[in-house]
Amino acid sequence: MNALVVLAAILFILMGLIGRGKGIRSFLAIFFNFIVIFIAIIFMNDPNANPIIITLVACIFISVINLFYINEVNSTTKTAFISTLISTIVLLLFIFIIADRARIQGFGEEEIQELGMFSLHIGVDFVKIAVSVIIMSTIGAITDAAIAISSPMREIHYHNRDITRQDLFKSGLSIGRDILGTSTNTLFFAFFGSYLALLIWFKDLSYSAGEIINSKIFSAEMITILCAGIGVTLVIPITSWITAYFLVARK
């Protein structure tokens, strides 16, 4: 507990010194997002509730916190928010089909021993839970990509008022291409960093490469990474078009 307090204090001080007011809001946004996720989990315990709807509502609140609370309400955050919602809805249809056909819902064989003492008859649709997990895992990357594209496009338009909508759209695509590789690699290494112990365990159990790839835990995480990458890729043209349309139309 003391380590958590010390690390949180160091993070708060650094974010306050470097980011000033926005840095402090960013630090507080971490706790606000945690509260939103915690409340969403509580509502998901209701057998009559739809986890996907709850997740979408939670993602809306998370987007509002990450965009409007941290960066205030302006043209950049408005276009990023709209782009995030559109990308998430489009991605949701794809995720639901993949999660159902890939059979990644529920728990893997490696988790059975730890869960053997618990009852799995809890009245919750694990397919919808799997979809909710993927959506919640991708919302942060989508929001980050949306604001990373919308903000420089706003600066380009501010310094070049005569730019056409088509040229501004192409500028947004060019910015998106620059951040696409780093965003997808960040998701990839985040997975291997958090599941490094699991991969070592697979090696100790003498799993073959085929068994590792086809294990439910590995497949579920890789599908999450790929869906997040698809979401980040989709949000680039969507954000570029919406931002270009909004800025030039307002002019």
PDB file of C-alpha atoms in Angstrom:
ATOM      1  CA  MET A   1       0.000   0.000   0.000  1.00  0.00           C
ATOM      2  CA  ASN A   2       2.830   2.383   0.846  1.00  0.00           C
ATOM      3  CA  ALA A   3       4.428   1.706  -2.540  1.00  0.00           C
ATOM      4  CA  LEU A   4       1.170   2.589  -4.284  1.00  0.00           C
ATOM      5  CA  VAL A   5       0.892   5.868  -2.386  1.00  0.00           C
ATOM      6  CA  VAL A   6       4.521   6.796  -3.098  1.00  0.00           C
ATOM      7  CA  LEU A   7       4.218   6.007  -6.809  1.00  0.00           C
ATOM      8  CA  ALA A   8       0.923   7.902  -7.060  1.00  0.00           C
ATOM      9  CA  ALA A   9       2.479  10.899  -5.299  1.00  0.00           C
ATOM     10  CA  ILE A  10       5.497  10.881  -7.630  1.00  0.00           C
ATOM     11  CA  LEU A  11       3.201  10.652 -10.666  1.00  0.00           C
ATOM     12  CA  PHE A  12       1.038  13.504  -9.375  1.00  0.00           C
ATOM     13  CA  ILE A  13       4.056  15.742  -8.737  1.00  0.00           C
ATOM     14  CA  LEU A  14       5.594  15.070 -12.145  1.00  0.00           C
ATOM     15  CA  MET A  15       2.309  15.557 -13.999  1.00  0.00           C
ATOM     16  CA  GLY A  16       1.692  18.764 -12.064  1.00  0.00           C
ATOM     17  CA  LEU A  17       5.165  20.170 -12.754  1.00  0.00           C
ATOM     18  CA  ILE A  18       5.278  19.243 -16.419  1.00  0.00           C
ATOM     19  CA  GLY A  19       1.615  19.406 -17.405  1.00  0.00           C
ATOM     20  CA  ARG A  20       0.537  22.074 -14.888  1.00  0.00           C
ATOM     21  CA  GLY A  21      -3.261  22.376 -14.817  1.00  0.00           C
ATOM     22  CA  LYS A  22      -3.832  19.895 -17.632  1.00  0.00           C
ATOM     23  CA  GLY A  23      -1.447  17.458 -15.998  1.00  0.00           C
ATOM     24  CA  ILE A  24      -3.365  17.596 -12.711  1.00  0.00           C
ATOM     25  CA  ARG A  25      -6.644  17.058 -14.580  1.00  0.00           C
ATOM     26  CA  SER A  26      -5.075  14.103 -16.357  1.00  0.00           C
ATOM     27  CA  PHE A  27      -4.069  12.613 -13.019  1.00  0.00           C
ATOM     28  CA  LEU A  28      -7.572  13.038 -11.618  1.00  0.00           C
ATOM     29  CA  ALA A  29      -9.032  11.575 -14.819  1.00  0.00           C
ATOM     30  CA  ILE A  30      -7.353   8.259 -13.984  1.00  0.00           C
ATOM     31  CA  PHE A  31      -9.443   7.951 -10.831  1.00  0.00           C
ATOM     32  CA  PHE A  32     -12.608   9.142 -12.572  1.00  0.00           C
ATOM     33  CA  ASN A  33     -12.149   6.480 -15.252  1.00  0.00           C
ATOM     34  CA  PHE A  34     -11.606   3.863 -12.559  1.00  0.00           C
ATOM     35  CA  ILE A  35     -14.875   4.878 -10.902  1.00  0.00           C
ATOM     36  CA  VAL A  36     -16.713   4.610 -14.230  1.00  0.00           C
ATOM     37  CA  ILE A  37     -15.324   1.121 -14.864  1.00  0.00           C
ATOM     38  CA  PHE A  38     -16.113   0.022 -11.301  1.00  0.00           C
ATOM     39  CA  ILE A  39     -19.722   1.201 -11.604  1.00  0.00           C
ATOM     40  CA  ALA A  40     -20.031  -0.551 -14.982  1.00  0.00           C
ATOM     41  CA  ILE A  41     -18.853  -3.819 -13.422  1.00  0.00           C
ATOM     42  CA  ILE A  42     -21.447  -3.484 -10.662  1.00  0.00           C
ATOM     43  CA  PHE A  43     -24.253  -3.037 -13.211  1.00  0.00           C
ATOM     44  CA  MET A  44     -22.970  -6.018 -15.223  1.00  0.00           C
ATOM     45  CA  ASN A  45     -23.617  -8.276 -12.234  1.00  0.00           C
ATOM     46  CA  ASP A  46     -27.336  -7.908 -12.894  1.00  0.00           C
ATOM     47  CA  PRO A  47     -28.423 -10.955 -14.981  1.00  0.00           C
ATOM     48  CA  ASN A  48     -31.051  -8.799 -16.743  1.00  0.00           C
ATOM     49  CA  ALA A  49     -28.541  -6.150 -17.817  1.00  0.00           C
ATOM     50  CA  ASN A  50     -26.883  -6.059 -21.233  1.00  0.00           C
ATOM     51  CA  PRO A  51     -23.090  -5.834 -20.744  1.00  0.00           C
ATOM     52  CA  ILE A  52     -22.567  -4.377 -24.221  1.00  0.00           C
ATOM     53  CA  ILE A  53     -24.966  -1.472 -23.617  1.00  0.00           C
ATOM     54  CA  ILE A  54     -23.380  -0.831 -20.231  1.00  0.00           C
ATOM     55  CA  THR A  55     -19.930  -0.872 -21.814  1.00  0.00           C
ATOM     56  CA  LEU A  56     -20.958   1.598 -24.525  1.00  0.00           C
ATOM     57  CA  VAL A  57     -22.364   3.979 -21.913  1.00  0.00           C
ATOM     58  CA  ALA A  58     -19.183   3.605 -19.871  1.00  0.00           C
ATOM     59  CA  CYS A  59     -17.087   4.312 -22.979  1.00  0.00           C
ATOM     60  CA  ILE A  60     -19.064   7.506 -23.575  1.00  0.00           C
ATOM     61  CA  PHE A  61     -18.303   8.687 -20.038  1.00  0.00           C
ATOM     62  CA  ILE A  62     -14.644   7.692 -20.410  1.00  0.00           C
ATOM     63  CA  SER A  63     -14.412   9.624 -23.685  1.00  0.00           C
ATOM     64  CA  VAL A  64     -16.035  12.669 -22.069  1.00  0.00           C
ATOM     65  CA  ILE A  65     -13.532  12.540 -19.212  1.00  0.00           C
ATOM     66  CA  ASN A  66     -10.482  11.988 -21.426  1.00  0.00           C
ATOM     67  CA  LEU A  67     -11.471  14.602 -23.989  1.00  0.00           C
ATOM     68  CA  PHE A  68     -13.659  17.302 -22.472  1.00  0.00           C
ATOM     69  CA  TYR A  69     -12.471  17.221 -18.858  1.00  0.00           C
ATOM     70  CA  ILE A  70      -8.754  17.091 -19.651  1.00  0.00           C
ATOM     71  CA  ASN A  71      -8.669  19.220 -22.813  1.00  0.00           C
ATOM     72  CA  GLU A  72     -11.843  21.289 -22.237  1.00  0.00           C
ATOM     73  CA  VAL A  73     -14.651  21.739 -24.759  1.00  0.00           C
ATOM     74  CA  ASN A  74     -13.419  23.024 -28.117  1.00  0.00           C
ATOM     75  CA  SER A  75     -13.506  22.128 -31.786  1.00  0.00           C
ATOM     76  CA  THR A  76     -10.672  19.619 -31.357  1.00  0.00           C
ATOM     77  CA  THR A  77     -12.314  17.632 -28.589  1.00  0.00           C
ATOM     78  CA  LYS A  78     -15.750  17.790 -30.234  1.00  0.00           C
ATOM     79  CA  THR A  79     -14.541  16.263 -33.481  1.00  0.00           C
ATOM     80  CA  ALA A  80     -12.429  13.709 -31.595  1.00  0.00           C
ATOM     81  CA  PHE A  81     -15.446  12.722 -29.497  1.00  0.00           C
ATOM     82  CA  ILE A  82     -17.706  12.269 -32.529  1.00  0.00           C
ATOM     83  CA  SER A  83     -15.000  10.277 -34.327  1.00  0.00           C
ATOM     84  CA  THR A  84     -14.492   8.064 -31.276  1.00  0.00           C
ATOM     85  CA  LEU A  85     -18.199   7.231 -31.060  1.00  0.00           C
ATOM     86  CA  ILE A  86     -18.508   6.446 -34.765  1.00  0.00           C
ATOM     87  CA  SER A  87     -15.368   4.271 -34.767  1.00  0.00           C
ATOM     88  CA  THR A  88     -16.492   2.394 -31.649  1.00  0.00           C
ATOM     89  CA  ILE A  89     -19.938   1.644 -33.076  1.00  0.00           C
ATOM     90  CA  VAL A  90     -18.480   0.430 -36.376  1.00  0.00           C
ATOM     91  CA  LEU A  91     -15.928  -1.683 -34.538  1.00  0.00           C
ATOM     92  CA  LEU A  92     -18.589  -3.114 -32.227  1.00  0.00           C
ATOM     93  CA  LEU A  93     -20.347  -4.924 -35.071  1.00  0.00           C
ATOM     94  CA  PHE A  94     -17.067  -6.485 -36.160  1.00  0.00           C
ATOM     95  CA  ILE A  95     -16.038  -7.433 -32.618  1.00  0.00           C
ATOM     96  CA  PHE A  96     -19.344  -9.165 -31.849  1.00  0.00           C
ATOM     97  CA  ILE A  97     -19.031 -11.420 -34.904  1.00  0.00           C
ATOM     98  CA  ILE A  98     -15.390 -12.265 -34.195  1.00  0.00           C
ATOM     99  CA  ALA A  99     -15.924 -12.944 -30.473  1.00  0.00           C
ATOM    100  CA  ASP A 100     -18.829 -15.292 -31.205  1.00  0.00           C
ATOM    101  CA  ARG A 101     -17.087 -17.259 -33.950  1.00  0.00           C
ATOM    102  CA  ALA A 102     -13.657 -17.409 -32.284  1.00  0.00           C
ATOM    103  CA  ARG A 103     -15.088 -18.958 -29.089  1.00  0.00           C
ATOM    104  CA  ILE A 104     -12.913 -16.822 -26.829  1.00  0.00           C
ATOM    105  CA  GLN A 105     -15.591 -16.289 -24.198  1.00  0.00           C
ATOM    106  CA  GLY A 106     -15.209 -17.816 -20.755  1.00  0.00           C
ATOM    107  CA  PHE A 107     -12.008 -19.117 -19.199  1.00  0.00           C
ATOM    108  CA  GLY A 108      -9.094 -21.097 -20.575  1.00  0.00           C
ATOM    109  CA  GLU A 109      -7.741 -24.433 -19.399  1.00  0.00           C
ATOM    110  CA  GLU A 110      -4.891 -22.678 -17.600  1.00  0.00           C
ATOM    111  CA  GLU A 111      -7.408 -20.871 -15.367  1.00  0.00           C
ATOM    112  CA  ILE A 112      -9.557 -23.843 -14.416  1.00  0.00           C
ATOM    113  CA  GLN A 113      -7.432 -24.845 -11.424  1.00  0.00           C
ATOM    114  CA  GLU A 114      -7.690 -21.387  -9.878  1.00  0.00           C
ATOM    115  CA  LEU A 115     -11.454 -21.165 -10.513  1.00  0.00           C
ATOM    116  CA  GLY A 116     -12.326 -24.747  -9.581  1.00  0.00           C
ATOM    117  CA  MET A 117     -13.718 -23.728  -6.173  1.00  0.00           C
ATOM    118  CA  PHE A 118     -16.129 -21.167  -7.694  1.00  0.00           C
ATOM    119  CA  SER A 119     -19.424 -21.650  -9.489  1.00  0.00           C
ATOM    120  CA  LEU A 120     -19.534 -20.494 -13.098  1.00  0.00           C
ATOM    121  CA  HIS A 121     -23.347 -20.504 -13.231  1.00  0.00           C
ATOM    122  CA  ILE A 122     -23.734 -16.784 -12.633  1.00  0.00           C
ATOM    123  CA  GLY A 123     -26.334 -16.052 -15.302  1.00  0.00           C
ATOM    124  CA  VAL A 124     -24.084 -13.822 -17.419  1.00  0.00           C
ATOM    125  CA  ASP A 125     -23.612 -14.141 -21.181  1.00  0.00           C
ATOM    126  CA  PHE A 126     -19.865 -14.652 -21.531  1.00  0.00           C
ATOM    127  CA  VAL A 127     -19.957 -13.794 -25.251  1.00  0.00           C
ATOM    128  CA  LYS A 128     -21.205 -10.306 -24.388  1.00  0.00           C
ATOM    129  CA  ILE A 129     -18.652 -10.082 -21.593  1.00  0.00           C
ATOM    130  CA  ALA A 130     -15.888 -10.935 -24.078  1.00  0.00           C
ATOM    131  CA  VAL A 131     -17.171  -8.219 -26.436  1.00  0.00           C
ATOM    132  CA  SER A 132     -17.286  -5.742 -23.554  1.00  0.00           C
ATOM    133  CA  VAL A 133     -13.703  -6.544 -22.581  1.00  0.00           C
ATOM    134  CA  ILE A 134     -12.467  -5.938 -26.125  1.00  0.00           C
ATOM    135  CA  ILE A 135     -14.394  -2.668 -26.449  1.00  0.00           C
ATOM    136  CA  MET A 136     -13.119  -1.410 -23.105  1.00  0.00           C
ATOM    137  CA  SER A 137      -9.580  -2.350 -24.113  1.00  0.00           C
ATOM    138  CA  THR A 138      -9.786  -0.408 -27.381  1.00  0.00           C
ATOM    139  CA  ILE A 139     -11.533   2.799 -26.282  1.00  0.00           C
ATOM    140  CA  GLY A 140      -8.361   4.329 -24.852  1.00  0.00           C
ATOM    141  CA  ALA A 141      -6.346   3.747 -28.022  1.00  0.00           C
ATOM    142  CA  ILE A 142      -9.151   5.066 -30.238  1.00  0.00           C
ATOM    143  CA  THR A 143      -9.601   8.215 -28.152  1.00  0.00           C
ATOM    144  CA  ASP A 144      -5.854   8.829 -28.086  1.00  0.00           C
ATOM    145  CA  ALA A 145      -5.580   8.476 -31.871  1.00  0.00           C
ATOM    146  CA  ALA A 146      -8.595  10.732 -32.462  1.00  0.00           C
ATOM    147  CA  ILE A 147      -7.246  13.620 -30.384  1.00  0.00           C
ATOM    148  CA  ALA A 148      -3.738  13.112 -31.809  1.00  0.00           C
ATOM    149  CA  ILE A 149      -5.115  13.700 -35.313  1.00  0.00           C
ATOM    150  CA  SER A 150      -7.723  16.367 -34.586  1.00  0.00           C
ATOM    151  CA  SER A 151      -5.396  18.640 -32.595  1.00  0.00           C
ATOM    152  CA  PRO A 152      -2.668  19.148 -35.247  1.00  0.00           C
ATOM    153  CA  MET A 153      -5.332  19.496 -37.946  1.00  0.00           C
ATOM    154  CA  ARG A 154      -6.784  22.375 -35.969  1.00  0.00           C
ATOM    155  CA  GLU A 155      -3.345  23.991 -35.819  1.00  0.00           C
ATOM    156  CA  ILE A 156      -2.856  23.527 -39.557  1.00  0.00           C
ATOM    157  CA  HIS A 157      -6.179  25.215 -40.240  1.00  0.00           C
ATOM    158  CA  TYR A 158      -5.422  28.001 -37.764  1.00  0.00           C
ATOM    159  CA  HIS A 159      -2.152  28.905 -39.498  1.00  0.00           C
ATOM    160  CA  ASN A 160      -3.518  28.386 -43.017  1.00  0.00           C
ATOM    161  CA  ARG A 161      -7.065  29.689 -43.236  1.00  0.00           C
ATOM    162  CA  ASP A 162      -7.206  29.294 -47.017  1.00  0.00           C
ATOM    163  CA  ILE A 163      -6.549  25.549 -46.988  1.00  0.00           C
ATOM    164  CA  THR A 164      -9.182  23.498 -48.784  1.00  0.00           C
ATOM    165  CA  ARG A 165     -11.157  20.722 -47.171  1.00  0.00           C
ATOM    166  CA  GLN A 166      -9.475  18.115 -49.374  1.00  0.00           C
ATOM    167  CA  ASP A 167      -5.964  19.297 -48.499  1.00  0.00           C
ATOM    168  CA  LEU A 168      -6.826  19.416 -44.807  1.00  0.00           C
ATOM    169  CA  PHE A 169      -8.212  15.872 -45.046  1.00  0.00           C
ATOM    170  CA  LYS A 170      -4.985  14.694 -46.699  1.00  0.00           C
ATOM    171  CA  SER A 171      -2.995  16.362 -43.924  1.00  0.00           C
ATOM    172  CA  GLY A 172      -5.026  14.435 -41.360  1.00  0.00           C
ATOM    173  CA  LEU A 173      -4.333  11.163 -43.166  1.00  0.00           C
ATOM    174  CA  SER A 174      -0.626  11.988 -43.256  1.00  0.00           C
ATOM    175  CA  ILE A 175      -0.633  12.651 -39.510  1.00  0.00           C
ATOM    176  CA  GLY A 176      -2.548   9.416 -38.937  1.00  0.00           C
ATOM    177  CA  ARG A 177       0.008   7.398 -40.893  1.00  0.00           C
ATOM    178  CA  ASP A 178       2.756   8.734 -38.651  1.00  0.00           C
ATOM    179  CA  ILE A 179       1.037   7.644 -35.433  1.00  0.00           C
ATOM    180  CA  LEU A 180      -0.408   4.379 -36.766  1.00  0.00           C
ATOM    181  CA  GLY A 181       2.759   2.338 -36.392  1.00  0.00           C
ATOM    182  CA  THR A 182       3.588   3.583 -32.900  1.00  0.00           C
ATOM    183  CA  SER A 183       0.006   3.105 -31.658  1.00  0.00           C
ATOM    184  CA  THR A 184      -0.286  -0.491 -32.855  1.00  0.00           C
ATOM    185  CA  ASN A 185       3.158  -1.390 -31.524  1.00  0.00           C
ATOM    186  CA  THR A 186       2.254   0.133 -28.159  1.00  0.00           C
ATOM    187  CA  LEU A 187      -0.754  -2.189 -27.955  1.00  0.00           C
ATOM    188  CA  PHE A 188       1.368  -5.156 -29.004  1.00  0.00           C
ATOM    189  CA  PHE A 189       4.105  -4.622 -26.426  1.00  0.00           C
ATOM    190  CA  ALA A 190       1.554  -3.837 -23.718  1.00  0.00           C
ATOM    191  CA  PHE A 191       0.184  -7.362 -24.202  1.00  0.00           C
ATOM    192  CA  PHE A 192       3.562  -9.089 -24.064  1.00  0.00           C
ATOM    193  CA  GLY A 193       4.596  -6.981 -21.094  1.00  0.00           C
ATOM    194  CA  SER A 194       1.521  -7.894 -19.053  1.00  0.00           C
ATOM    195  CA  TYR A 195       1.465 -11.565 -20.125  1.00  0.00           C
ATOM    196  CA  LEU A 196       5.173 -12.289 -20.053  1.00  0.00           C
ATOM    197  CA  ALA A 197       4.730 -14.611 -17.053  1.00  0.00           C
ATOM    198  CA  LEU A 198       2.032 -16.530 -18.945  1.00  0.00           C
ATOM    199  CA  LEU A 199       4.324 -17.005 -21.931  1.00  0.00           C
ATOM    200  CA  ILE A 200       7.072 -18.281 -19.639  1.00  0.00           C
ATOM    201  CA  TRP A 201       4.547 -20.675 -18.133  1.00  0.00           C
ATOM    202  CA  PHE A 202       3.657 -21.941 -21.595  1.00  0.00           C
ATOM    203  CA  LYS A 203       7.356 -22.632 -22.151  1.00  0.00           C
ATOM    204  CA  ASP A 204       7.653 -24.518 -18.847  1.00  0.00           C
ATOM    205  CA  LEU A 205       4.640 -26.640 -19.786  1.00  0.00           C
ATOM    206  CA  SER A 206       6.363 -27.512 -23.076  1.00  0.00           C
ATOM    207  CA  TYR A 207       3.589 -26.007 -25.179  1.00  0.00           C
ATOM    208  CA  SER A 208       4.254 -26.106 -28.895  1.00  0.00           C
ATOM    209  CA  ALA A 209       3.870 -22.983 -31.000  1.00  0.00           C
ATOM    210  CA  GLY A 210       0.541 -24.280 -32.310  1.00  0.00           C
ATOM    211  CA  GLU A 211      -0.780 -24.960 -28.801  1.00  0.00           C
ATOM    212  CA  ILE A 212       0.195 -21.467 -27.658  1.00  0.00           C
ATOM    213  CA  ILE A 213      -1.488 -19.795 -30.618  1.00  0.00           C
ATOM    214  CA  ASN A 214      -4.649 -21.872 -30.218  1.00  0.00           C
ATOM    215  CA  SER A 215      -4.916 -21.467 -26.431  1.00  0.00           C
ATOM    216  CA  LYS A 216      -7.958 -19.457 -25.404  1.00  0.00           C
ATOM    217  CA  ILE A 217      -6.042 -16.953 -23.276  1.00  0.00           C
ATOM    218  CA  PHE A 218      -3.479 -16.163 -25.984  1.00  0.00           C
ATOM    219  CA  SER A 219      -6.110 -16.025 -28.735  1.00  0.00           C
ATOM    220  CA  ALA A 220      -8.371 -13.721 -26.722  1.00  0.00           C
ATOM    221  CA  GLU A 221      -5.563 -11.257 -26.055  1.00  0.00           C
ATOM    222  CA  MET A 222      -4.304 -11.307 -29.638  1.00  0.00           C
ATOM    223  CA  ILE A 223      -7.836 -10.726 -30.923  1.00  0.00           C
ATOM    224  CA  THR A 224      -8.117  -7.789 -28.522  1.00  0.00           C
ATOM    225  CA  ILE A 225      -4.860  -6.313 -29.861  1.00  0.00           C
ATOM    226  CA  LEU A 226      -5.916  -6.811 -33.480  1.00  0.00           C
ATOM    227  CA  CYS A 227      -9.346  -5.269 -32.843  1.00  0.00           C
ATOM    228  CA  ALA A 228      -7.707  -2.317 -31.122  1.00  0.00           C
ATOM    229  CA  GLY A 229      -5.397  -1.937 -34.108  1.00  0.00           C
ATOM    230  CA  ILE A 230      -8.383  -2.030 -36.456  1.00  0.00           C
ATOM    231  CA  GLY A 231     -10.105   0.619 -34.331  1.00  0.00           C
ATOM    232  CA  VAL A 232      -7.047   2.881 -34.402  1.00  0.00           C
ATOM    233  CA  THR A 233      -6.802   2.436 -38.167  1.00  0.00           C
ATOM    234  CA  LEU A 234     -10.496   3.180 -38.709  1.00  0.00           C
ATOM    235  CA  VAL A 235     -10.462   6.310 -36.586  1.00  0.00           C
ATOM    236  CA  ILE A 236      -7.782   7.937 -38.760  1.00  0.00           C
ATOM    237  CA  PRO A 237      -9.886   8.572 -41.902  1.00  0.00           C
ATOM    238  CA  ILE A 238     -13.024   9.149 -39.818  1.00  0.00           C
ATOM    239  CA  THR A 239     -11.359  11.817 -37.659  1.00  0.00           C
ATOM    240  CA  SER A 240      -9.632  13.388 -40.656  1.00  0.00           C
ATOM    241  CA  TRP A 241     -12.873  13.722 -42.590  1.00  0.00           C
ATOM    242  CA  ILE A 242     -14.993  14.966 -39.675  1.00  0.00           C
ATOM    243  CA  THR A 243     -12.363  17.496 -38.577  1.00  0.00           C
ATOM    244  CA  ALA A 244     -11.816  18.782 -42.107  1.00  0.00           C
ATOM    245  CA  TYR A 245     -15.556  19.064 -42.688  1.00  0.00           C
ATOM    246  CA  PHE A 246     -16.166  20.832 -39.393  1.00  0.00           C
ATOM    247  CA  LEU A 247     -13.331  23.358 -39.682  1.00  0.00           C
ATOM    248  CA  VAL A 248     -13.834  24.265 -43.320  1.00  0.00           C
ATOM    249  CA  ALA A 249     -17.631  24.278 -43.045  1.00  0.00           C
ATOM    250  CA  ARG A 250     -17.419  26.618 -40.054  1.00  0.00           C
ATOM    251  CA  LYS A 251     -15.296  28.946 -42.115  1.00  0.00           C
TER     252      LYS A 251
END
